[in-house]
Every structure is written in C-alpha cells, then in structure tokens.
Coordinates of C-alpha atoms in Angstrom, one line a residue:
X18 CA 33.9 -85.9 -43.0
X19 CA 30.5 -84.0 -44.5
X20 CA 28.4 -86.6 -45.9
X21 CA 27.7 -85.7 -50.1
X22 CA 24.2 -85.0 -49.3
X23 CA 25.6 -82.2 -46.8
X24 CA 27.8 -81.1 -49.1
X25 CA 24.9 -81.0 -51.7
X26 CA 22.7 -78.6 -49.6
X27 CA 26.1 -76.6 -48.9
X28 CA 26.8 -75.8 -52.2
X29 CA 23.4 -75.3 -53.3
X30 CA 22.6 -73.0 -50.7
X31 CA 25.7 -70.8 -51.9
X32 CA 24.8 -70.6 -55.5
X33 CA 21.1 -69.5 -54.4
X34 CA 22.6 -66.5 -52.7
X35 CA 24.9 -66.1 -55.5
X36 CA 22.2 -66.0 -58.1
X37 CA 20.2 -63.3 -55.5
X38 CA 23.6 -61.1 -55.8
X39 CA 24.1 -61.4 -59.2
X40 CA 20.2 -61.0 -60.5
X41 CA 19.8 -57.7 -57.9
X42 CA 23.1 -55.9 -57.2
X43 CA 25.1 -52.8 -59.1
X44 CA 28.2 -52.3 -56.4
X45 CA 29.2 -48.6 -57.7
X46 CA 33.1 -49.1 -57.9
X47 CA 32.5 -53.3 -57.8
X48 CA 30.2 -53.6 -60.3
X49 CA 29.3 -57.7 -61.2
X50 CA 27.5 -56.5 -64.2
X51 CA 25.8 -53.1 -65.9
X52 CA 22.2 -52.0 -66.3
X53 CA 21.1 -52.9 -69.4
X54 CA 19.7 -49.5 -70.6
X55 CA 18.8 -46.0 -68.1
X56 CA 15.7 -47.0 -66.1
X57 CA 12.2 -44.6 -66.7
X58 CA 11.2 -44.9 -63.3
X59 CA 13.7 -45.3 -59.7
X60 CA 13.3 -45.6 -55.7
X61 CA 16.5 -44.2 -54.0
X62 CA 16.2 -46.0 -50.3
X63 CA 18.1 -42.7 -48.1
X64 CA 19.5 -43.4 -44.8
X65 CA 21.7 -40.4 -44.7
X66 CA 19.9 -37.5 -46.4
X67 CA 23.4 -35.2 -45.6
X68 CA 25.0 -37.4 -48.2
X69 CA 21.9 -36.6 -50.9
X70 CA 24.3 -34.3 -53.0
X71 CA 26.4 -37.0 -53.6
X72 CA 24.0 -39.5 -53.9
X73 CA 22.0 -37.6 -56.5
X74 CA 24.5 -37.1 -59.2
X75 CA 24.9 -40.2 -59.4
X76 CA 21.3 -42.0 -59.1
X77 CA 20.4 -39.8 -62.1
X78 CA 23.1 -42.1 -64.3
X79 CA 20.8 -44.6 -63.9
X80 CA 17.1 -43.1 -64.0
X81 CA 16.4 -41.1 -66.7
X82 CA 12.4 -39.1 -65.3
X83 CA 11.1 -40.2 -62.3
X84 CA 12.9 -40.6 -58.8
X85 CA 11.1 -41.7 -55.7
X86 CA 13.1 -41.0 -52.4
X87 CA 12.3 -42.8 -49.5
X88 CA 13.8 -42.1 -45.9
X89 CA 14.5 -44.9 -44.1
X90 CA 15.8 -44.1 -40.3
X91 CA 16.5 -47.7 -39.7
X92 CA 19.4 -49.7 -39.8
X93 CA 17.2 -52.7 -41.5
X94 CA 15.1 -53.0 -44.6
X95 CA 11.9 -53.9 -42.5
X96 CA 9.4 -51.2 -41.5
X97 CA 9.0 -49.3 -39.0
X98 CA 11.2 -47.4 -41.7
X99 CA 11.3 -43.9 -38.9
X100 CA 12.5 -44.9 -35.6
X101 CA 9.6 -44.8 -33.8
X102 CA 11.7 -44.9 -30.5
X103 CA 11.0 -41.5 -29.8
X104 CA 7.4 -40.9 -30.3
X105 CA 7.1 -36.9 -29.9
X106 CA 8.8 -36.4 -33.9
X107 CA 5.8 -35.4 -35.7
X108 CA 6.3 -35.4 -39.2
X109 CA 6.5 -31.2 -39.4
X110 CA 9.7 -31.9 -37.6
X111 CA 11.3 -34.0 -40.6
X112 CA 10.6 -30.5 -43.0
X113 CA 13.8 -29.3 -42.9
X114 CA 15.4 -32.8 -44.3
X115 CA 12.8 -32.8 -47.3
X116 CA 13.1 -28.4 -47.9
X117 CA 17.2 -29.4 -48.2
X118 CA 16.4 -32.9 -50.4
X119 CA 14.8 -30.8 -52.7
X120 CA 16.9 -28.2 -52.8
X121 CA 19.9 -29.8 -53.8
X122 CA 17.7 -31.5 -56.8
X123 CA 17.0 -28.2 -58.0
X124 CA 20.5 -27.6 -58.7
X125 CA 21.9 -31.5 -59.5
X126 CA 19.0 -32.5 -61.6
X127 CA 16.8 -30.4 -62.9
X128 CA 15.3 -32.4 -65.5
X129 CA 14.9 -35.6 -62.7
X130 CA 11.2 -35.8 -61.3
X131 CA 12.0 -36.5 -57.6
X132 CA 9.0 -36.5 -55.6
X133 CA 10.1 -37.5 -51.6
X134 CA 7.2 -40.1 -50.3
X135 CA 6.3 -38.4 -47.2
X136 CA 4.6 -41.4 -45.9
X137 CA 7.2 -43.2 -44.5
X138 CA 7.4 -40.1 -42.6
X139 CA 3.2 -39.4 -41.6
X140 CA 2.4 -43.4 -41.3
X141 CA 6.2 -45.2 -40.2
X142 CA 3.7 -48.7 -39.3
X143 CA 2.7 -49.1 -42.9
X144 CA 3.9 -52.2 -44.3
X145 CA 5.6 -51.5 -48.2
X146 CA 6.0 -48.5 -50.1
X147 CA 3.5 -47.8 -52.7
X148 CA 4.3 -45.2 -55.9
X149 CA 1.6 -44.6 -58.6
X150 CA 4.6 -45.5 -61.3
X151 CA 6.4 -48.6 -61.7
X152 CA 9.8 -48.9 -60.3
X153 CA 12.2 -49.9 -62.8
X154 CA 15.5 -49.5 -60.0
X155 CA 15.9 -49.6 -56.7
X156 CA 19.2 -47.7 -55.6
X157 CA 20.8 -48.1 -51.8
X158 CA 22.7 -45.6 -50.5
X159 CA 24.0 -48.8 -48.3
X160 CA 25.4 -52.2 -48.8
X161 CA 22.3 -55.0 -47.5
X162 CA 22.9 -58.4 -47.2
X163 CA 21.8 -60.4 -50.2
X164 CA 19.1 -61.9 -47.8
X165 CA 17.8 -58.5 -46.7
X166 CA 17.2 -57.0 -50.0
X167 CA 15.5 -60.1 -51.4
X168 CA 12.9 -59.3 -49.0
X169 CA 12.5 -56.3 -49.2
X170 CA 12.0 -56.3 -53.2
X171 CA 9.5 -59.4 -52.7
X172 CA 8.2 -58.2 -49.4
X173 CA 7.9 -54.6 -49.4
X174 CA 7.8 -53.1 -52.9
X175 CA 4.9 -53.5 -54.9
X176 CA 4.7 -51.9 -57.9
X177 CA 7.6 -52.9 -59.6
X178 CA 8.7 -54.0 -63.0
X179 CA 9.9 -57.7 -63.4
X180 CA 13.2 -57.2 -63.6
X181 CA 13.8 -55.1 -61.4
X182 CA 17.5 -54.2 -61.2
X183 CA 19.7 -52.9 -57.7
X184 CA 21.7 -50.6 -57.7
X185 CA 24.3 -50.2 -54.1
X186 CA 25.8 -46.7 -53.4
X187 CA 29.3 -47.8 -52.0
X188 CA 31.3 -45.4 -49.2
X189 CA 34.0 -44.9 -51.7
X190 CA 32.0 -43.8 -54.9
X191 CA 30.0 -41.1 -52.3
X192 CA 33.4 -40.0 -51.3
X193 CA 35.3 -39.8 -54.9
X194 CA 32.3 -37.8 -55.9
X195 CA 33.2 -34.4 -56.2
X196 CA 29.8 -32.1 -56.3
X197 CA 29.5 -30.2 -53.7
X198 CA 26.8 -28.7 -51.4
X199 CA 24.7 -26.3 -53.5
X200 CA 23.5 -24.6 -50.4
X201 CA 27.4 -23.8 -48.9
X202 CA 25.9 -24.7 -45.2
X203 CA 26.1 -27.3 -42.2
X204 CA 24.6 -30.2 -43.0
X205 CA 23.8 -31.1 -39.9
X206 CA 19.9 -29.8 -40.7
X207 CA 19.4 -33.4 -43.4
X208 CA 20.8 -35.6 -40.5
X209 CA 18.2 -37.4 -38.9
X210 CA 20.4 -37.3 -35.7
X211 CA 20.2 -33.6 -35.4
X212 CA 15.6 -33.4 -35.7
X213 CA 14.4 -31.2 -33.7
X214 CA 11.4 -31.3 -31.7
X215 CA 8.9 -27.8 -32.2
X216 CA 5.9 -27.4 -31.3
X217 CA 4.4 -27.4 -34.6
X218 CA 0.9 -28.5 -35.0
X219 CA -1.2 -31.1 -37.4
X220 CA -3.8 -29.8 -38.8
X221 CA -7.3 -31.4 -40.3
X222 CA -7.7 -29.0 -43.3
X223 CA -5.2 -27.1 -44.5
X224 CA -5.4 -24.9 -47.9
X225 CA -3.3 -23.3 -50.2
X226 CA -3.1 -22.2 -54.0
X227 CA -1.1 -21.6 -57.0
X228 CA 0.0 -21.4 -60.7
X229 CA 1.9 -24.5 -60.3
X230 CA 2.7 -24.5 -63.8
X231 CA 5.3 -27.3 -64.8
X232 CA 6.1 -28.6 -60.8
X233 CA 9.4 -27.9 -59.8
X234 CA 11.1 -28.0 -56.9
X235 CA 9.5 -25.1 -55.3
X236 CA 6.3 -26.2 -56.1
X237 CA 6.8 -29.9 -54.6
X238 CA 8.5 -28.1 -51.3
X239 CA 5.0 -26.0 -50.3
X240 CA 3.0 -29.2 -51.3
X241 CA 4.8 -30.8 -49.2
X242 CA 4.9 -28.6 -45.9
X243 CA 1.0 -28.3 -46.7
X244 CA 1.3 -32.3 -46.3
X245 CA 3.3 -32.8 -43.5
X246 CA 0.9 -30.6 -41.2
X247 CA -2.3 -31.8 -42.8
X248 CA -3.8 -35.4 -41.4
X249 CA -7.9 -35.6 -43.3
X250 CA -8.2 -33.2 -46.1
X251 CA -6.2 -30.4 -48.2
X252 CA -7.5 -28.1 -50.5
X253 CA -5.4 -26.9 -53.0
X254 CA -7.0 -23.4 -55.8
X255 CA -4.9 -23.7 -59.3
X256 CA -5.4 -20.4 -60.8
X257 CA -7.5 -19.8 -63.7
X258 CA -7.0 -18.4 -67.1
X259 CA -7.8 -14.8 -65.7
X260 CA -5.6 -14.5 -63.0
X261 CA -2.4 -15.4 -65.6
X262 CA -2.5 -12.8 -67.8
X263 CA 0.0 -10.4 -65.7
X264 CA 2.4 -13.1 -65.6
X265 CA 5.4 -12.8 -67.6
X266 CA 5.0 -15.1 -70.9
X267 CA 1.2 -16.1 -69.3
X268 CA 0.6 -18.0 -73.0
X269 CA 2.8 -20.4 -72.1
X270 CA 1.5 -21.4 -69.1
X271 CA -0.4 -25.3 -69.3
X272 CA -3.5 -25.5 -69.1
X273 CA -5.5 -25.4 -66.1
X274 CA -6.9 -28.8 -66.2
X275 CA -3.3 -29.7 -66.9
X276 CA -2.0 -28.2 -64.0
X277 CA -4.9 -29.7 -61.8
X278 CA -4.4 -33.3 -63.0
X279 CA -0.5 -32.8 -62.1
X280 CA -0.6 -31.4 -58.8
X281 CA -3.1 -34.4 -57.7
X282 CA -0.6 -37.2 -59.6
X283 CA 2.3 -35.5 -57.1
X284 CA -0.3 -35.5 -54.0
X285 CA -1.5 -39.1 -54.3
X286 CA 1.4 -40.6 -55.2
X287 CA 3.8 -39.3 -52.1
X288 CA 0.6 -39.7 -50.1
X289 CA -2.1 -41.6 -50.9
X290 CA -4.0 -41.5 -47.7
X291 CA -5.3 -37.8 -47.6
X292 CA -8.4 -36.4 -49.3
X293 CA -7.9 -34.3 -52.1
X294 CA -9.7 -31.3 -53.0
X295 CA -8.5 -29.3 -56.0
X296 CA -10.1 -26.7 -57.9
X297 CA -9.3 -23.8 -60.5
X298 CA -10.2 -20.7 -59.0
X299 CA -10.7 -17.3 -60.3
X300 CA -10.0 -14.8 -57.7
X301 CA -7.5 -14.6 -54.9
X302 CA -8.8 -16.4 -52.4
X303 CA -11.0 -19.2 -53.8
X304 CA -12.2 -21.5 -51.3
X305 CA -11.1 -20.0 -48.4
X306 CA -13.6 -17.2 -48.4
X307 CA -16.6 -20.0 -47.9
X308 CA -15.3 -23.0 -46.6
X309 CA -15.8 -22.8 -42.6
X310 CA -13.7 -26.1 -41.9
X311 CA -10.1 -25.0 -42.9
X312 CA -7.6 -24.1 -40.2
X313 CA -4.3 -23.4 -41.6
X314 CA -2.6 -22.0 -45.2
X315 CA 0.6 -22.0 -46.4
X316 CA 2.1 -19.2 -48.6
X317 CA 5.8 -18.3 -49.3
X318 CA 7.2 -15.2 -48.4
X319 CA 6.0 -13.6 -51.5
X320 CA 1.9 -14.1 -50.7
X321 CA 2.2 -14.0 -47.4
X322 CA 0.2 -10.5 -47.4
X323 CA -2.3 -12.5 -49.5
X324 CA -2.4 -15.3 -46.4
X325 CA -3.6 -11.5 -44.4
X326 CA -6.2 -10.7 -46.3
X327 CA -7.8 -14.1 -46.6
X328 CA -8.4 -14.4 -43.3
X329 CA -9.7 -9.9 -43.2
X330 CA -12.4 -11.6 -45.6
X331 CA -12.9 -15.4 -43.4
X332 CA -13.1 -12.0 -40.1
X333 CA -15.7 -10.1 -42.4
X334 CA -17.8 -12.8 -43.6
X335 CA -17.6 -14.2 -39.6
X336 CA -15.3 -17.1 -40.2
X337 CA -12.7 -18.4 -38.3
X338 CA -9.1 -17.5 -38.4
X339 CA -6.5 -19.5 -40.6
X340 CA -3.3 -20.2 -38.9
X341 CA -0.4 -19.3 -41.9
X342 CA 2.4 -21.0 -42.3
X343 CA 5.3 -18.8 -44.5
X344 CA 7.8 -20.7 -46.6
X345 CA 11.1 -18.8 -47.9
X346 CA 11.2 -18.8 -51.4
X347 CA 14.2 -20.8 -52.5
X348 CA 17.1 -18.9 -54.2
X349 CA 18.4 -20.2 -57.6
X350 CA 22.0 -18.8 -60.0
X351 CA 19.4 -18.0 -62.9
X352 CA 21.1 -19.6 -66.5
X353 CA 20.8 -15.9 -68.0
X354 CA 21.2 -13.4 -65.5
X355 CA 19.6 -10.5 -67.9
X356 CA 16.0 -12.2 -68.4
X357 CA 15.9 -14.7 -65.6
X358 CA 14.8 -14.3 -61.7
X359 CA 17.6 -15.4 -59.2
X360 CA 14.4 -17.3 -56.8
X361 CA 13.0 -20.5 -58.9
X362 CA 9.5 -19.7 -60.7
X363 CA 7.4 -21.1 -63.0
X364 CA 8.4 -17.9 -65.2
X365 CA 12.3 -18.8 -65.7
X366 CA 11.3 -22.4 -67.0
X367 CA 8.8 -21.0 -69.6
X368 CA 12.0 -18.3 -70.3
X369 CA 13.7 -21.8 -70.8
X370 CA 11.4 -22.9 -72.8
X371 CA 11.8 -20.4 -75.6
X372 CA 13.3 -21.8 -79.0
X373 CA 13.4 -25.0 -78.2
X374 CA 10.9 -27.7 -79.5
X375 CA 7.4 -27.8 -77.5
X376 CA 5.7 -30.4 -79.5
X377 CA 7.0 -33.0 -82.3
X378 CA 5.8 -31.9 -86.0
X379 CA 3.3 -34.6 -87.3
X380 CA 4.4 -35.5 -90.7
X381 CA 2.7 -34.8 -93.5
X382 CA 2.4 -36.4 -96.7
X383 CA 0.9 -33.9 -98.8
X384 CA 4.1 -31.5 -98.6
X385 CA 7.1 -33.1 -100.2
X386 CA 9.7 -33.7 -97.2
X387 CA 12.4 -31.1 -99.1
X388 CA 12.7 -28.0 -98.6
X389 CA 11.1 -28.2 -95.4
X390 CA 9.1 -25.4 -94.6
X391 CA 8.7 -23.3 -91.7
X392 CA 5.9 -21.4 -91.0
X393 CA 6.9 -18.0 -89.1
X394 CA 3.7 -15.9 -88.1
X395 CA 3.5 -13.1 -85.2
X396 CA 1.8 -10.2 -84.6
X397 CA 2.2 -6.7 -86.1
X398 CA 5.3 -5.4 -84.0
X399 CA 6.5 -8.3 -82.7
X400 CA 10.0 -8.9 -84.3
X401 CA 8.9 -11.3 -86.4
X402 CA 10.9 -9.7 -89.2
X403 CA 14.0 -9.3 -87.5
X404 CA 13.6 -13.0 -86.5
X405 CA 13.6 -13.7 -90.3
X406 CA 16.8 -12.2 -90.7
X407 CA 18.5 -14.1 -88.3
X408 CA 17.1 -17.4 -89.3
X409 CA 18.7 -15.6 -93.0
X410 CA 22.0 -15.7 -91.4
X411 CA 22.1 -18.9 -89.8
X412 CA 21.3 -20.7 -93.4
X413 CA 17.3 -20.5 -94.1
X414 CA 15.9 -19.2 -97.0
X415 CA 13.3 -16.9 -96.2
X416 CA 10.4 -16.1 -98.1
X417 CA 8.5 -12.7 -97.3
X418 CA 4.6 -13.5 -97.8
X419 CA 3.9 -10.2 -97.4
X420 CA 6.1 -8.7 -99.8
X421 CA 4.5 -11.0 -102.4
X422 CA 1.0 -9.7 -102.1
X423 CA 2.5 -6.3 -102.9
X424 CA 3.4 -8.2 -106.0
X425 CA 0.3 -9.4 -106.7
X426 CA -1.4 -5.6 -106.6
X427 CA 0.6 -5.5 -110.0
X428 CA -0.8 -4.5 -113.3
X429 CA -0.3 -7.8 -115.5
X430 CA -0.5 -10.1 -112.6
X431 CA -3.0 -13.1 -112.4
X432 CA -5.0 -11.0 -109.3
X433 CA -4.9 -7.9 -111.2
X434 CA -7.7 -8.3 -113.4
X435 CA -9.8 -10.3 -110.8
X436 CA -9.7 -7.4 -108.2
X437 CA -10.7 -4.6 -110.8
X438 CA -13.5 -6.9 -111.5
X439 CA -15.0 -7.5 -107.9
X440 CA -14.3 -4.0 -106.1
X441 CA -14.2 -2.0 -110.1
X442 CA -11.5 0.5 -111.2
X443 CA -12.0 3.0 -108.3
X444 CA -9.3 0.8 -106.8
X445 CA -7.1 2.3 -109.3
X446 CA -5.0 4.8 -109.7
X447 CA -3.7 7.4 -112.1
X448 CA -1.5 5.1 -113.5
X449 CA -3.9 2.7 -113.3
X450 CA -1.9 0.2 -110.1
X451 CA -3.9 -0.7 -107.5
X452 CA -4.2 1.8 -104.9
X453 CA -4.0 -0.5 -101.9
X454 CA -5.1 2.8 -99.8
X455 CA -8.4 3.0 -101.3
X456 CA -8.8 -0.6 -101.4
X457 CA -8.1 -0.9 -97.8
X458 CA -10.6 2.2 -96.9
X459 CA -13.2 -0.2 -98.9
X460 CA -12.4 -3.8 -96.7
X461 CA -11.1 -2.2 -93.5
X462 CA -14.9 -2.1 -91.9
X463 CA -16.6 -5.0 -94.1
X464 CA -15.7 -8.3 -93.3
X465 CA -17.7 -9.4 -97.0
X466 CA -15.8 -7.4 -98.5
X467 CA -12.1 -8.9 -96.6
X468 CA -13.2 -12.0 -96.5
X469 CA -13.2 -11.5 -100.8
X470 CA -10.1 -10.1 -100.8
X471 CA -9.0 -12.7 -98.9
X472 CA -9.5 -15.3 -100.8
X473 CA -8.3 -13.8 -104.0
X474 CA -5.1 -13.3 -102.7
X475 CA -3.7 -15.9 -100.5
X476 CA -4.5 -18.8 -102.5
X477 CA -2.3 -16.7 -104.9
X478 CA 0.1 -15.6 -102.4
X479 CA 0.5 -19.3 -100.9
X480 CA 1.3 -20.8 -105.1
X481 CA 3.7 -17.9 -105.4
X482 CA 5.8 -18.8 -101.9
X483 CA 5.7 -22.0 -102.8
X484 CA 7.7 -20.9 -106.7
X485 CA 9.9 -18.8 -104.2
X486 CA 11.0 -21.7 -102.1
X487 CA 11.3 -24.4 -104.6
X488 CA 14.0 -21.8 -105.7
X489 CA 16.3 -21.4 -102.9
X490 CA 16.0 -25.2 -102.0
X491 CA 17.3 -25.1 -105.4
X492 CA 19.9 -22.5 -104.5
X493 CA 20.7 -24.7 -101.5
X494 CA 18.5 -23.8 -98.6
X495 CA 17.9 -26.5 -97.1
X496 CA 15.3 -24.7 -94.9
X497 CA 13.0 -22.4 -95.8
X498 CA 11.0 -19.8 -93.8
X499 CA 7.9 -17.9 -94.9
X500 CA 7.5 -15.1 -92.9
X501 CA 3.6 -14.4 -92.8
X502 CA 1.4 -12.8 -90.4
X503 CA -1.1 -14.6 -91.7
X504 CA 0.0 -17.7 -91.7
X505 CA -2.4 -19.4 -89.0
X506 CA -6.1 -17.5 -90.9
X507 CA -5.0 -18.3 -94.3
X508 CA -4.4 -22.1 -93.5
X509 CA -0.8 -21.7 -94.7
X510 CA 0.7 -23.5 -92.3
X511 CA -1.4 -26.5 -93.5
X512 CA 1.5 -26.1 -95.6
X513 CA 4.6 -26.2 -94.0
X514 CA 5.9 -29.2 -92.1
X515 CA 6.2 -26.8 -88.6
X516 CA 5.2 -23.2 -87.3
X517 CA 7.3 -20.9 -85.2
X518 CA 5.6 -18.2 -83.6
X519 CA 6.8 -15.2 -81.9
X520 CA 5.5 -13.4 -79.7
X521 CA 5.3 -10.4 -77.5
X522 CA 3.0 -8.7 -74.9
X523 CA 0.0 -6.5 -76.8
X524 CA 1.5 -3.3 -74.6
X525 CA 4.8 -3.6 -76.3
X526 CA 2.9 -4.1 -79.6
X527 CA 1.6 -1.0 -79.1
X528 CA 4.5 0.8 -78.1
X529 CA 6.6 -0.7 -80.7
X530 CA 3.7 0.1 -83.3
X531 CA 3.3 3.5 -82.2
X532 CA 6.7 4.6 -82.4
X533 CA 7.0 2.8 -85.9
X534 CA 4.3 3.9 -87.6
X535 CA 3.3 6.7 -85.7
X536 CA -0.4 6.2 -85.1
X537 CA -2.6 7.0 -82.5
X538 CA -2.8 4.1 -79.4
X539 CA -6.6 3.2 -80.6
X540 CA -5.2 2.9 -84.0
X541 CA -2.8 0.6 -82.6
X542 CA -5.0 -1.7 -80.7
X543 CA -7.4 -2.3 -83.3
X544 CA -4.9 -3.5 -86.0
X545 CA -3.4 -5.8 -83.0
X546 CA -6.8 -7.0 -82.1
X547 CA -7.4 -7.8 -85.8
X548 CA -5.2 -10.1 -86.1
X549 CA -4.6 -14.0 -83.9
X550 CA -3.7 -13.6 -80.0
X551 CA -0.6 -15.0 -78.8
X552 CA -2.8 -17.7 -76.9
X553 CA -4.0 -18.8 -80.0
X554 CA -0.5 -19.0 -81.9
X555 CA 0.7 -20.1 -79.3
X556 CA -1.3 -23.2 -79.3
X557 CA -0.4 -23.7 -83.0
X558 CA 2.9 -23.5 -82.7
X559 CA 6.6 -25.6 -82.5
X560 CA 8.5 -23.5 -81.0
X561 CA 7.7 -20.1 -79.8
X562 CA 10.1 -17.5 -79.7
X563 CA 9.9 -13.5 -78.0
X564 CA 11.8 -10.1 -78.6
X565 CA 11.4 -8.6 -75.3
X566 CA 14.9 -8.2 -74.3
X567 CA 17.9 -7.7 -75.5
X568 CA 18.9 -8.5 -79.6
X569 CA 21.3 -10.9 -77.7
X570 CA 18.9 -12.6 -76.3
X571 CA 16.7 -13.0 -79.0
X572 CA 19.8 -14.5 -81.2
X573 CA 20.1 -17.0 -78.3
X574 CA 16.8 -18.1 -78.7
X575 CA 16.6 -18.2 -82.6
X576 CA 20.0 -20.0 -82.2
X577 CA 18.8 -22.7 -79.9
X578 CA 16.0 -23.1 -82.4
X579 CA 18.1 -23.5 -84.9
X580 CA 21.0 -25.7 -84.1
X581 CA 17.2 -28.2 -82.4
X582 CA 16.4 -28.4 -85.7
X583 CA 19.3 -29.4 -87.6
X584 CA 19.6 -32.3 -85.1
X585 CA 16.0 -33.3 -85.5
X586 CA 16.4 -33.6 -89.4
X587 CA 19.8 -35.4 -89.3
X588 CA 17.6 -37.7 -87.2
X589 CA 15.1 -37.6 -89.4
X590 CA 17.3 -38.3 -92.1
X591 CA 18.8 -41.4 -90.5
X592 CA 15.6 -43.4 -90.6

C-alpha cells in the first residue's frame, strides 16, 4: 500500500495538471469555461491549413481586431515549426498556402486584420513567436497535452498579456461548422503534404509599389509574396497625392504618411528580420529608375505592363533588368454590383465608406444638445440639396441656408440698410429691392468687396438658421440639417454637432452645371474653383456622401448614415 507521502505527491501532481487545464484551455463543444470577453488580439496555431474555412469563423468569435496565424507543420508545439526533413523546400514553395489563407479571410472575416506570420516559414529554427501586438488569446486547431500548452505559453510566446487565455478547436466543432470553401476548389494546395517544389528564386533585393490604401487581403498577398522571395531588403513605393487623382473617390484615400506607416507595421510584424525601405513615390517608377541593387519586382496582373516599362527604363539607363513576379488579382463578390468591382480593390472599400461615420464627433459644450444639428455641405452640382430632401423624407428638419440669404436681401430686413450703406443705391432695382445680379457683378472680381458682403450676410444667415432650427425642433424634429454651400468658409461648422459632405468628381460637377445653368465650361469651372475642394470638405467631414451613381444608391448611403446617426443618438442618450 502506498505511503501517505506518495499519495500526497500524486494528488498534488493531479491538482497541478487540473489547474493548468482550467487556466489555459477552453475546448469548443467541451468547454470548461468561457472567455471573459472578446479578445482584441489573437494567435491561431494552424497545423492544417486546409481547414481554414472552418477555423476562421470560429476564431472570429473570440478575436475582435487582429488575428495572427502561425503555421506549424510539426506534431509538437516546439520549434522547428516547419519540417526540416526536406531542406529543398524554400519559402516561395509556401506561397499557395499563404495566398489560399488570405483568400479565405477576404470572404469569411473582412473586418478582422489577419496576419500570417512568415517567420516560421522563412526561419524555421527561430526559438520564439514574436508579434508587435500583445496576444490576448491563443487558438489551437488541434488538441495538445496540458504540459505542451503550458510549455509553449511560457517558453515560446514572448509578447502576451496576463492572463492569456487559450481555446482549442476540436474536430467535432470543425465538422459541425457549415462554412463553405469560398474558393470552390480542391483544398490540396492548402495542405502541407501537397507542397510542390519549384524553381522559385530568392533575391537579396526585391521591390514593389502601390497605393496600399486601407490594407486588405489583396495587399497582404502582394506584400507576402515579396517577403517570401526576399532575403535582405524589401523596397516599397507608396503613391503620393499627385498620383491618386485618377482613382475613384481618391479624396477618401488615407494620407501617404499613414499608408507608409501601415505598410511598415504589417511587414515588420510578419517578418521582423528584413530591412525595409518604404518611400513615397510621385511617378510610376519610384526607386526602380535609379537603384542598381534591385533584382526582382512584384506586380499584379493589372500592373504587369508597368513592370515591363520599368525594365525598359532601366535598360535605357544601363541598369540591370528586373525579374518580374506577376500575381493574379483576387476575385470577389461585390456587395453592390451596380457600383463595385468584382476584384478585391481599395476602391470597393472606399465606396463602402460612403454614408458611414468616418470619425466620432467631438462634444461641443457651447451649443445645445438639442436639436442635433447636421451641417450639410457640398460644391455646386454635387447633389447636396437632393440629399437634404432625402434626409427630410427620413424625418429630419431641413433649413436651406441659401434660401435664407435671399430673404435677408429684402427691404425691411436688417441687412438691407447695411448693404445700401456699403455698396450704394446702385444695387437697387426700380422697386428699391436689392438687385442680386448687380451686387454680384460688384463682388465677383473684387475679393475685398466679397469679404465685406460675406461679413454682413453670414452672421445674419446663421442667426436666422438657428431660429428656424429651433422652430423645427419644437415641431418634433430632433435632428435638423443646415443645408449650406458655404458652411466651412463661413465657419458655421463650429455651430453644428457634425458635418456631412457631399462630393462629386469636378468633371461631373462641370457637366451638371453646364446642363442645368446653361453655362460655358469655363464659367462652370470658375464657379467650382471658387468653392472648397472635395479634399478640403472630406478633411472636415464626419460623413461623406456621393451622388455619382443611380438615385437608388444615393438613397442607400443616406439611409445608412441616418441609421448610424439614430443609433449614435440612442447610445448617447443612455450615457
């Protein structure tokens, strides 16, 4: 019969294993506990990439922002994570797996920032998993022993929060999850056992370029392909402002500095060993036209001709020709076929921003909380007034500030005498009313006179607009829209809770003005240039709308903006 001491030792060992189990493991289908809340950042240990379409929907239930994916070809949770039994496999041989995973994430979890860690592929003898963001939860796609999990968490995961929770996805959960493979292809290319050796080369210096607006799966594939083929230095050219103006909704593209920062953050996160040279470019060639050390350029099927032109220029300059790696564009199912492309593109993401709140409005203590004032602005021909009518149809009160200006010109209004005093009686017609055409001819080419007119009218218009807004509030309109072309110039945005801007490409605005007002192209362009640019309006706006497409799509934008506003006001009312 064992002694009391032996029994005690066995009991303590059992208790220790039980504590580790309770602390670390949540097994789907056989849960010992539930996560306290959704984690911000997670790490997925993926041993079987072919199950990614089942694993991702489960993983996104636990992770809200960033999901790192660590590829582990080994049976046990110790390095090396990628098998070294056949050393002929090179990092580029894993490209189909990487592309396949990002392709699945595009459809299954677009709002999750998925990042495949390439270090385990490129540097299989690496002794730890390094991430820039602290890990809140580790998700395993298979079950390991308590000792293995404990050892892994303590020894190989260097940047984690305390506590760091654990989820194990068992086979039953994968089988019960009815997620379809969005690629509708055989999954063999996502299986480690199906890795194919090819003659892919690895280069010391690789280059690629692009806009890289709001990094999506297509960008991550391009960047990862470059990383898998690069051993020392990766150069990335990021298009600057003057190269963007031909793109759809280019005003919504993030600043170049932000895009450069995002690209560097992604690259350094998934492969921290390389040198990175990320620069703004103001022409299609960037560093490729002068850097003699570059060896290979990564392009998409859409920009392949650009890669050829790079080589033509390098030949002219006596530089070595670059090998070209062409990456096929990812196809996607557009959310709205009438406006979106069928390829994965940043323009689709910008279209989806229309009607969405771009930033939270700041609390303005100098104006009452009710009525809630929306400053709606847009250049001439932008469709601003039509959006005002749509908002009115949804329940908003609308004050047309341009119409108020006409009232203030009338005899007996406070501005009437001030206008005569400054501009003289020459501005009056036979009925002694202000002739706005005559007044316009005086101020049109005289900035000082225009500034004086504005100084007389703008404060009066704002005062009258506030009175009208209060009347509408008393009639039951909690939200009142101030429809004003000069909202930003006049500084009225300071008296609004938030700003909504309606933008349209200048060439479309010119076409509309010519058709509506029977103006020459030069006169139409002159009127538009006298107003704030789309970029200026977007920089001040909380919500951006665009009437470029069919009226039905404009209505969708307005409805989205209105619904988001109502939800915001409900939440604020509970605070």
